Coordinates of C-alpha atoms and ligand atoms in Angstrom, one line a residue:
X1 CA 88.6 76.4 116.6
X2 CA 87.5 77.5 113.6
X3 CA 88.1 80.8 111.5
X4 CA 86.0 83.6 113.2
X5 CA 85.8 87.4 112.6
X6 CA 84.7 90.7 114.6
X7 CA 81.1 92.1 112.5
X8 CA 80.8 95.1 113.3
X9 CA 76.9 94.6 112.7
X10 CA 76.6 92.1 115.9
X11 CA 79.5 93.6 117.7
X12 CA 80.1 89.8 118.2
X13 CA 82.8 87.8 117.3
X14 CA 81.4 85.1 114.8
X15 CA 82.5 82.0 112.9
X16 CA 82.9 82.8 109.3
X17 CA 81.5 80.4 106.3
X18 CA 80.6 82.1 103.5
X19 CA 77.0 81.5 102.2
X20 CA 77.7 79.5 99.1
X21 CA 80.3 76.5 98.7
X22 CA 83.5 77.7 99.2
X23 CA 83.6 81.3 97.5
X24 CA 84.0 84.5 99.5
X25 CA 81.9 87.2 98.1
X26 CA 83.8 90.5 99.2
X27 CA 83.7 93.7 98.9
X28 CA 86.2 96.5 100.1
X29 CA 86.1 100.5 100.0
X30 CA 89.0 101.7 97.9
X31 CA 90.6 105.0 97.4
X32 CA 89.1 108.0 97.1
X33 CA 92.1 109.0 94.4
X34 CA 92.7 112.7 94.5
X35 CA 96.1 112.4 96.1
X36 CA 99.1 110.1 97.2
X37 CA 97.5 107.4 99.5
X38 CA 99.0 107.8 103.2
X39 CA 100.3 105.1 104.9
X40 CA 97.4 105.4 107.0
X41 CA 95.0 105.0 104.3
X42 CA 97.7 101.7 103.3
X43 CA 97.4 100.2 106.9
X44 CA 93.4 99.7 105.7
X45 CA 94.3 98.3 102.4
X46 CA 97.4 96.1 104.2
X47 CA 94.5 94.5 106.2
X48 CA 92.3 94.1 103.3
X49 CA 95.5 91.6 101.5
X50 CA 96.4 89.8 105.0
X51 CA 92.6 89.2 105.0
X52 CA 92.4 88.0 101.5
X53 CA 95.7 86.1 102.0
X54 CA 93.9 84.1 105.1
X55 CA 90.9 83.3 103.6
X56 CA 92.7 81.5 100.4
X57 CA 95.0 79.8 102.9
X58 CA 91.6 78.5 104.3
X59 CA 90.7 77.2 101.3
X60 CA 88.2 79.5 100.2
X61 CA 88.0 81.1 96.2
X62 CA 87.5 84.8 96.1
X63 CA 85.6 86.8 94.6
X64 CA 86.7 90.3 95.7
X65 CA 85.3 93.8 94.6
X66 CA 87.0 97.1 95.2
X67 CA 85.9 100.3 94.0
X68 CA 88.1 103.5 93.0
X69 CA 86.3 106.8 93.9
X70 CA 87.4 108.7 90.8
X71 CA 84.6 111.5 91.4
X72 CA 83.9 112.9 94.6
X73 CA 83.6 116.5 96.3
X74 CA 86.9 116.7 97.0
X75 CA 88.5 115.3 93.7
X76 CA 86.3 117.8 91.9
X77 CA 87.2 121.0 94.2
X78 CA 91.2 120.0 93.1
X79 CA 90.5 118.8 89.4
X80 CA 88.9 122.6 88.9
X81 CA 91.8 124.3 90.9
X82 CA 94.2 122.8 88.7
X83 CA 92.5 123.7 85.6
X84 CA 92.2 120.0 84.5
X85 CA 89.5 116.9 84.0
X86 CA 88.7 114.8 86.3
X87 CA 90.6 112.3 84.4
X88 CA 93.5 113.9 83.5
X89 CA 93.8 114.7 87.6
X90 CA 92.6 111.1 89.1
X91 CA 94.3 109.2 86.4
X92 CA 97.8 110.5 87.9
X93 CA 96.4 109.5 91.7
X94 CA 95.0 106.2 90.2
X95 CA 98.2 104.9 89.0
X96 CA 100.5 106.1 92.2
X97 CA 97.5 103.9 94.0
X98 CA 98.4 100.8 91.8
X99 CA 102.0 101.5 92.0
X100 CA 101.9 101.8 96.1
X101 CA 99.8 98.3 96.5
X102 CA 102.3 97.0 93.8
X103 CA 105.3 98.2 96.3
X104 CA 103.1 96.6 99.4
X105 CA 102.6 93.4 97.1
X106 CA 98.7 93.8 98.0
X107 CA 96.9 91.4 95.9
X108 CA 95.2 92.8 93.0
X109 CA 91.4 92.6 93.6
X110 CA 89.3 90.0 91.1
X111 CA 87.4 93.6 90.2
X112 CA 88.8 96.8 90.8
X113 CA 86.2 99.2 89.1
X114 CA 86.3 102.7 88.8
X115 CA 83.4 105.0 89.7
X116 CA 82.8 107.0 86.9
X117 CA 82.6 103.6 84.4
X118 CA 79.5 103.2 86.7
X119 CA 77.6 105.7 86.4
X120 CA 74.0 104.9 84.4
X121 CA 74.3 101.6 86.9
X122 CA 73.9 104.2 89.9
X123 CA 71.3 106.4 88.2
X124 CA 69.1 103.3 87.5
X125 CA 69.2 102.2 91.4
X126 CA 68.3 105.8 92.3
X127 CA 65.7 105.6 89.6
X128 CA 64.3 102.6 91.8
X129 CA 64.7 104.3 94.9
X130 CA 62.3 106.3 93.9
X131 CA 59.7 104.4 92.6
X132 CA 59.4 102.7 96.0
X133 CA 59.3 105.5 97.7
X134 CA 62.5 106.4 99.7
X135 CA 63.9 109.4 97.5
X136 CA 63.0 112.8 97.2
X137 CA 64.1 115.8 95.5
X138 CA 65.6 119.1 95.8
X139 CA 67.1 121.7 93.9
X140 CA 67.7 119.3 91.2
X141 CA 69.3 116.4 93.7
X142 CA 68.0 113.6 95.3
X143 CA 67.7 112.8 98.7
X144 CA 67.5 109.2 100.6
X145 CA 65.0 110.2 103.1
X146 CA 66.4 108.3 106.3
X147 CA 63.4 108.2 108.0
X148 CA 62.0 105.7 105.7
X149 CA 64.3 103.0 106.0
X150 CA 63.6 101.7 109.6
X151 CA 67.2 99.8 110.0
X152 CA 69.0 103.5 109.9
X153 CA 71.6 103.4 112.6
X154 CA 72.2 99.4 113.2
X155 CA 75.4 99.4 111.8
X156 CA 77.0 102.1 113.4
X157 CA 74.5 101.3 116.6
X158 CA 73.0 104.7 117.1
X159 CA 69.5 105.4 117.6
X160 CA 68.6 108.2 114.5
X161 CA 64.5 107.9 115.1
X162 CA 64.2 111.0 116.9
X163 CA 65.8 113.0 113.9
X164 CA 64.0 115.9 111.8
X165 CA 62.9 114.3 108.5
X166 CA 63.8 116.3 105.3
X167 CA 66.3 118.1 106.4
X168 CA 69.5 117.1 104.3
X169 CA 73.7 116.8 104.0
X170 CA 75.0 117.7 100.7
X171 CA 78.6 116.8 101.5
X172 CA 79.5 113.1 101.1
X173 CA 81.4 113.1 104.8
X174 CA 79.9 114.3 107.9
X175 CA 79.5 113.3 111.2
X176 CA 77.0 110.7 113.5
X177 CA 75.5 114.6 114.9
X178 CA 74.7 115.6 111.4
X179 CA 72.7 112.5 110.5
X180 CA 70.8 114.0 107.3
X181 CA 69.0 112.4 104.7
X182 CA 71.7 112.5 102.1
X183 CA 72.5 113.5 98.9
X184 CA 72.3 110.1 96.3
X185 CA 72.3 112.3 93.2
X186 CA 73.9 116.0 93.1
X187 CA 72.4 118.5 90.6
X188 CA 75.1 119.8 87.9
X189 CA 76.8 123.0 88.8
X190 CA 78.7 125.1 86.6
X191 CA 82.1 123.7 85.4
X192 CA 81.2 121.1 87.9
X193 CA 81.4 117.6 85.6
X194 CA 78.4 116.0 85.2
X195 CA 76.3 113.0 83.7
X196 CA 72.9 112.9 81.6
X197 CA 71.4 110.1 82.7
X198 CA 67.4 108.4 83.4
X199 CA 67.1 110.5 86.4
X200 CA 68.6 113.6 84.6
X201 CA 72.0 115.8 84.5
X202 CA 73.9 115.5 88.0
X203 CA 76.3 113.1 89.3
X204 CA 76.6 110.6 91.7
X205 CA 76.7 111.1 95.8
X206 CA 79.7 108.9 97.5
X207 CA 77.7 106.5 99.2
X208 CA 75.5 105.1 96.3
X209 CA 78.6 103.8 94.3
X210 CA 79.8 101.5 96.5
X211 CA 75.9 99.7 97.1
X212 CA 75.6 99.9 93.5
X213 CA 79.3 98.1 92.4
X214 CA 79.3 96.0 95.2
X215 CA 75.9 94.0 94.1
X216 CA 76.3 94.4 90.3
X217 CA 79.4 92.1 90.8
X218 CA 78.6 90.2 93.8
X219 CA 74.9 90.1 93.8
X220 CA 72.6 91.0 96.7
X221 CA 74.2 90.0 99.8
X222 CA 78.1 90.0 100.0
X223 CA 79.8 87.7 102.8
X224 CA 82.1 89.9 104.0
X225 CA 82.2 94.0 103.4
X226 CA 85.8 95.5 104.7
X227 CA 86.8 99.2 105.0
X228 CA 88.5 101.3 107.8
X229 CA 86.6 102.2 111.0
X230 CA 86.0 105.7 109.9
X231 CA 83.4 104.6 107.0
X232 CA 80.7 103.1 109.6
X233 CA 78.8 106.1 109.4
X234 CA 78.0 107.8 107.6
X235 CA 79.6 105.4 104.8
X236 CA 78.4 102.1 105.3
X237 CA 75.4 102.9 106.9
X238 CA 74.2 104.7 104.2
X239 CA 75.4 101.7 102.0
X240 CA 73.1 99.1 104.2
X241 CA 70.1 101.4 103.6
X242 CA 70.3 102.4 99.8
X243 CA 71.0 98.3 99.2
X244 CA 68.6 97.1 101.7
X245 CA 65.8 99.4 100.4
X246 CA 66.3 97.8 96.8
X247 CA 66.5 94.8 97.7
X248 CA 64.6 94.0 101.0
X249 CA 67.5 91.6 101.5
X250 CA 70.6 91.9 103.9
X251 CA 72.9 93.3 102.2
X252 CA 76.5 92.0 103.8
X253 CA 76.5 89.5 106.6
X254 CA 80.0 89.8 108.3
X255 CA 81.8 94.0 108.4
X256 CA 85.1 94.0 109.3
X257 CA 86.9 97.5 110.0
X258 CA 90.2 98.2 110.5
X259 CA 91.6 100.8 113.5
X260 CA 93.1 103.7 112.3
X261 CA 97.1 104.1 112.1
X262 CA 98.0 107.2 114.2
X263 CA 101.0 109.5 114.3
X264 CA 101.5 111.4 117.5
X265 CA 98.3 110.4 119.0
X266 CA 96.4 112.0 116.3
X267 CA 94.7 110.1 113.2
X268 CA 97.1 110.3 110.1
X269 CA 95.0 112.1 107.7
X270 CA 95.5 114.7 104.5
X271 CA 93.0 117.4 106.4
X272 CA 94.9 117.0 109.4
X273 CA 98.1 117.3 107.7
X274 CA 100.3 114.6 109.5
X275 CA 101.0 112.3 107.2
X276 CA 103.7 110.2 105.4
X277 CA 103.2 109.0 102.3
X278 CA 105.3 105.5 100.9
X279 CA 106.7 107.5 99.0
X280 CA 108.1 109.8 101.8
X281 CA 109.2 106.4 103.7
X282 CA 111.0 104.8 100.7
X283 CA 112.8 108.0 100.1
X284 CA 114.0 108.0 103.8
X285 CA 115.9 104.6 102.7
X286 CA 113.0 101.9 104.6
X287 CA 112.1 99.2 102.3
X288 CA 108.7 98.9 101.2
X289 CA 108.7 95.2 103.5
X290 CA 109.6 97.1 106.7
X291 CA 106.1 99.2 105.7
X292 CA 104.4 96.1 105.2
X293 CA 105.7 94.0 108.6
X294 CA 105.0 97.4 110.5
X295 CA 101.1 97.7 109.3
X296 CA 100.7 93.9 109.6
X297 CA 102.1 93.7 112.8
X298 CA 99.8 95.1 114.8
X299 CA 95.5 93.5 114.6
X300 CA 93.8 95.2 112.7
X301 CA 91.1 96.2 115.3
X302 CA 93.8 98.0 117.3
X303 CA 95.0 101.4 116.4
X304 CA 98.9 101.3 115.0
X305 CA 101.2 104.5 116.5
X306 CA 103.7 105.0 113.8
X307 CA 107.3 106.0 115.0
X308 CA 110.5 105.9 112.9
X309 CA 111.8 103.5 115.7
X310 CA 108.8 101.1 115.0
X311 CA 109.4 100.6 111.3
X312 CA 113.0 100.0 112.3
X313 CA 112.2 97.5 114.5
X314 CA 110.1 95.9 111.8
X315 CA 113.1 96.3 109.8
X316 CA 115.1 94.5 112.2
X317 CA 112.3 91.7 113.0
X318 CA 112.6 91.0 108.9
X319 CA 116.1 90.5 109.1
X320 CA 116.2 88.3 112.3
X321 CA 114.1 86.0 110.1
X322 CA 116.0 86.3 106.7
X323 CA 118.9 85.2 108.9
X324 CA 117.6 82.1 109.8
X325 CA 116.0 81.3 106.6
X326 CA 119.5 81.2 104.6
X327 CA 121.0 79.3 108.2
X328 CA 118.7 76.4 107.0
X329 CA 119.4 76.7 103.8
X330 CA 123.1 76.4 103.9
X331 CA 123.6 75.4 107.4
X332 CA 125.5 72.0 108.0
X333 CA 123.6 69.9 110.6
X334 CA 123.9 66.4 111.9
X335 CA 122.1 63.6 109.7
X336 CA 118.4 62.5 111.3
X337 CA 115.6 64.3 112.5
X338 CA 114.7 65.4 116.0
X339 CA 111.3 64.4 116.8
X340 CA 111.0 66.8 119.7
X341 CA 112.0 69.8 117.8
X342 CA 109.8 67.9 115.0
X343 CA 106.4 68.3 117.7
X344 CA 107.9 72.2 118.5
X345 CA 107.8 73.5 114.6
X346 CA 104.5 71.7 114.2
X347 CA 102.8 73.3 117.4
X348 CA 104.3 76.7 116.4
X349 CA 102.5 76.5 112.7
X350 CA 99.2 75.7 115.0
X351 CA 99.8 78.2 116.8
X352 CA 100.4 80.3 113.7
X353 CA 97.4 79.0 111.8
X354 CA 95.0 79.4 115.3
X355 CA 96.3 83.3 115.6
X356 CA 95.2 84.3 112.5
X357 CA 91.7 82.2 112.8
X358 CA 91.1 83.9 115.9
X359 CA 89.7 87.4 114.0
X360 CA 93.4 87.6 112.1
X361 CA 95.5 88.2 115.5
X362 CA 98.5 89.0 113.4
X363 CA 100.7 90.0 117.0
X364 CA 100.0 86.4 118.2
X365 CA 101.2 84.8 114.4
X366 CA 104.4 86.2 114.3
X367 CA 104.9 85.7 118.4
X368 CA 104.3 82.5 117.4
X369 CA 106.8 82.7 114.6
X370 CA 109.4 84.4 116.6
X371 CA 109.6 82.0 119.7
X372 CA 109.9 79.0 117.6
X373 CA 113.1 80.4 115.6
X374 CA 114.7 81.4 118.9
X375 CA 114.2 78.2 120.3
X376 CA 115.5 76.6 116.6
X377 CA 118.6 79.1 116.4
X378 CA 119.1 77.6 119.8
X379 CA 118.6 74.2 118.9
X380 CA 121.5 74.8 116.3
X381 CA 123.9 76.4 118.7
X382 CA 123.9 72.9 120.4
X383 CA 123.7 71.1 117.4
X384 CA 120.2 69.7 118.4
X385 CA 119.2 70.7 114.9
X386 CA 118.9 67.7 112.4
X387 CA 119.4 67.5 108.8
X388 CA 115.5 66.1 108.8
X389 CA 114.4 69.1 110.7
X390 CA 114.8 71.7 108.0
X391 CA 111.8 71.0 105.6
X392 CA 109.3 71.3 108.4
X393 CA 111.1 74.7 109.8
X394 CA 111.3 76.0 105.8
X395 CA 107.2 75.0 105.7
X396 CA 106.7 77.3 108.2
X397 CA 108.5 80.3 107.0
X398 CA 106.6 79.4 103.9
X399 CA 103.0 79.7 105.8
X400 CA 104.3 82.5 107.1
X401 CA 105.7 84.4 104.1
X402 CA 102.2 83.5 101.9
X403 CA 100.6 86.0 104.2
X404 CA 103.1 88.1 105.3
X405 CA 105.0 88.7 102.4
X406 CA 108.4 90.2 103.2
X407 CA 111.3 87.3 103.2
X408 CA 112.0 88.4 99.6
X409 CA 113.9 91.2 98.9
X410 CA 112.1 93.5 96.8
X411 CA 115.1 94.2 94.7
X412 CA 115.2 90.8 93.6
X413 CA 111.0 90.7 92.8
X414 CA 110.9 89.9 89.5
X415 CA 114.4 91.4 88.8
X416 CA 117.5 89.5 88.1
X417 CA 118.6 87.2 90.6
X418 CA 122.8 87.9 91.5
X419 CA 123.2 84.6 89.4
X420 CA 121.6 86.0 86.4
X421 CA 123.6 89.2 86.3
X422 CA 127.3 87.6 87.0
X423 CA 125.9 85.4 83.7
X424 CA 125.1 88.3 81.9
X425 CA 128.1 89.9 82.9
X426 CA 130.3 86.8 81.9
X427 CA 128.7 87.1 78.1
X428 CA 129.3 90.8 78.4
X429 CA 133.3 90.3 78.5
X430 CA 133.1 88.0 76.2
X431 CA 131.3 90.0 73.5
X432 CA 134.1 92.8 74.3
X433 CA 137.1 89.7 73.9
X434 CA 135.7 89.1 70.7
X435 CA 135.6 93.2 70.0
X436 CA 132.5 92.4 69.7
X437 CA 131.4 95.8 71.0
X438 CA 128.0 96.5 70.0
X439 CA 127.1 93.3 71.4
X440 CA 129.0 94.0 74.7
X441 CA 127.1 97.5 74.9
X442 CA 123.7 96.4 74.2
X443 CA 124.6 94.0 77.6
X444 CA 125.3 96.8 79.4
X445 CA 122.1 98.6 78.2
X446 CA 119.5 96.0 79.1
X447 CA 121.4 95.7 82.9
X448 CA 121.2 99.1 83.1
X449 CA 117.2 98.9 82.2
X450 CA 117.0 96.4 85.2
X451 CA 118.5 98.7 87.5
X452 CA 121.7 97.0 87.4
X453 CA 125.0 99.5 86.9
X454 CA 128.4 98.2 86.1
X455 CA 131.8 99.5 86.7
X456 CA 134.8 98.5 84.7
X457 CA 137.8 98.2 86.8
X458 CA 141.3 96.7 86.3
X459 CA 140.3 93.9 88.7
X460 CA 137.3 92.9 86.8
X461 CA 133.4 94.3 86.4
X462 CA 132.0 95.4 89.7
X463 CA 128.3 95.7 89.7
X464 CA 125.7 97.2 92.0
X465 CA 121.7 97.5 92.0
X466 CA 120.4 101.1 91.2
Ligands
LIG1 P1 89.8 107.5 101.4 O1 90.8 107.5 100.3 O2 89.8 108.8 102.1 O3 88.4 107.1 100.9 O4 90.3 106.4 102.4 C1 90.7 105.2 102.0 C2 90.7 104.2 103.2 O5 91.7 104.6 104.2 C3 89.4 104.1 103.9 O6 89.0 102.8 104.2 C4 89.6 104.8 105.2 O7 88.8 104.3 106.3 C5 91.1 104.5 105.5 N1 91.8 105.5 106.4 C6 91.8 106.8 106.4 N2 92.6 107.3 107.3 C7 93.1 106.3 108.0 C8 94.1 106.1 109.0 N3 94.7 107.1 109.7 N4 94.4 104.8 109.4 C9 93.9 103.8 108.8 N5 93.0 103.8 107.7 C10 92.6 105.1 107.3
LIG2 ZN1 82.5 102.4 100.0

């Protein structure tokens, strides 16, 4: 069966190809970076990587856009209560964002493009709006008028004709019963930051930025627009009907979105005030591939309950796996190759590789995953388990680990491997034999800068990771 997905837009489950040869043309909704990302908010982004991961173990090229909303009512209510610029304040959130997907080992997007860089791009498609006669204005802002656009609603499937035209939502985020025709340009108020532009002083509404980056860098119709469930209106809807009115051309052909991560049986949000940051989570002692397993774990079109026990488990689950990766690695076993155990690893990587296919079914995957090591630890306890049966069992951990990401310790991610340091170590001592001290100390100091601390006993150097 081939690769298929969930579109939100058919509420069918359809085979994916993308439109052109074999490059993906996606776009995703990033952060909106006036605070610490939530784990919640990193369950979204976790399915954005596994999906990115999937589709280049498919074959396909990417070409992947995500946007960073670094202006936004919200960011601009905090920037001004902390007496700062916009930049100075989402420049701090920006980086903790990179940091976090560094943590989660997300893949770095081929674009990730910050709002504000974007902003005479957004004031020339309002500009055009208007000439053809779906804006209006107000006050000073500019208004999509909904009622033009006759597609309104088929996104989130909600009938919107019977609404009162030219009555308008300034606020970026409201709900389906306060469909408005909404704000794509916001007049300047005082100490509010602003833009002079060809449609005049203001700045940009939410939803415009993301129609506007997305085709700049991906042209007119993407193959695949991502984002959590919460965006499909007023978000994305309002995204199909600035970029359809543009361009009279569909404007993304498959949207995927991701069920929300909940924390006792409530949405995880900042408003809401239940959440945990990474941050919070690594401080607590998990490592940042427990996080990952845990968000991965469960499909993205189901919601995810967080509990402490659940991200043990995961932690657990990782190690169960680890385990058997370093008893085939170093494990003795008889000289041939089963062929029976041979036809069981290959039918667990279809199984794998069909899971995922089947609208990324990340639950079946690791089932998959997890039967066929129980039945190969097994195989080993009865020395069933060849010599020649290792490399097909290591192929799968390695299919599995290009999408799931957490065999690897993250201590040893780019670090120094245990080998390097006992080397290091070694040259140490013998810089201090020779009283060759300076040498010996400057060692010490670039360990120390890789998080590695020493301890000079009488039995010898001890070392341990920071
Ligand atoms: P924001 O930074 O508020 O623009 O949100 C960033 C992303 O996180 C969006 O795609 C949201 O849909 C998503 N999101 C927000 N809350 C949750 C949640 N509790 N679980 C999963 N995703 C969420
Ligand atoms: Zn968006």
């Amino acid at each position: 069966m081939a690769l298929r997905f969930y579109n939100t837009l058919t509420q069918r489950v359809e085979e994916f190809a993308p439109l052109e040869d074999n490059l993906v043309r996606m776009y995703s909704c990033g952060p909106t970076v006036w605070n610490y990302a939530h784990i919640g908010n990193l369950r979204t982004f976790t399915f954005v990587d596994l999906l990115r991961r999937w589709l280049q173990a498919r074959g396909y090229r990417l070409d992947h856009v995500m946007n960073l909303t670094d202006v936004d009512d919200r960011i601009i209510q905090q920037a001004m209560a902390a007496g700062q610029t916009l930049e100075e304040y989402t420049s701090v959130y920006t980086q903790a964002f990179l940091d976090d997907c560094r943590t989660l080992r997300l893949e770095r997007p081929e674009h990730l493009v910050p709002a504000t860089a974007h902003i005479e791009d957004m004031a020339e498609a309002i500009r055009r709006l208007g000439e053809k006669g779906y804006t209006y204005q107000s006050d000073g802002s500019i208004y999509f008028r909904i009622a033009s656009f006759p597609g309104y609603g088929k996104l989130s499937h909600t009938d919107f004709s019977g609404i009162r035209a030219g009555v308008r939502v300034d606020s970026d985020r409201y709900e389906k019963s306060d469909a408005r025709d909404f704000a794509l340009w916001k007049a300047p108020k005082p100490g509010e930051p602003s833009w002079d532009t060809v449609i005049g002083p203001g700045r940009p509404g939410w939803h415009i930025e993301c129609s506007v980056m997305a085709m700049k860098y991906l042209g007119e119709t993407l193959d695949i627009h991502a984002g959590g469930v919460d965006l499909t209106f007023p978000h994305h809807e309002n995204e199909i009907a600035q970029s359809e009115a543009l361009t009279g051309k569909p404007f993304a052909r498959f949207w995927l979105h991701s069920e929300h991560l909940i924390l006792e049986s409530q949405t995880m949000s900042k408003s809401l005030g239940n959440f945990y940051t990474l941050r919070d989570l690594l401080e607590r002692g998990y490592e940042p591939e427990a996080v990952r397993y845990l968000l991965a774990s469960v499909p993205y079109r189901k919601k995810l309950t967080f509990t402490f026990d659940s991200l043990r488990s995961a932690a657990g689950a990782i190690e169960r796996l680890r385990s058997y990766k370093l008893r085939l690695e170093t494990g003795k076993f008889p000289a041939g190759t089963s062929e029976a155990l041979l036809e069981r690893t290959l039918a667990a990587v279809r199984r794998f590789e069909e899971s995922l296919d089947d609208d990324l079914n990340t639950a079946e995957a690791l089932g998959a995953v997890f039967e066929y090591v129980r039945d190969s630890n097994s195989a080993m306890d009865a020395g069933e388990f060849r010599a020649g049966n290792s490399a097909a069992a290591l192929e799968l951990l390695a299919r599995f680990d290009a999408i799931f990401d957490v065999l690897t310790t993250t201590a040893n991610q780019g670090g120094l491997s245990d080998a390097q340091i006992e080397a290091r170590i070694a040259e140490r001592n013998q810089a201090r034999q020779a009283n060759n001290f300076t040498r010996a100390d400057q060692v010490r100091q670039e360990l120390a800068e890789a998080g590695v601390i020493l301890e000079d006993t009488r039995e010898g150097t001890r070392w341990k990771r920071r």
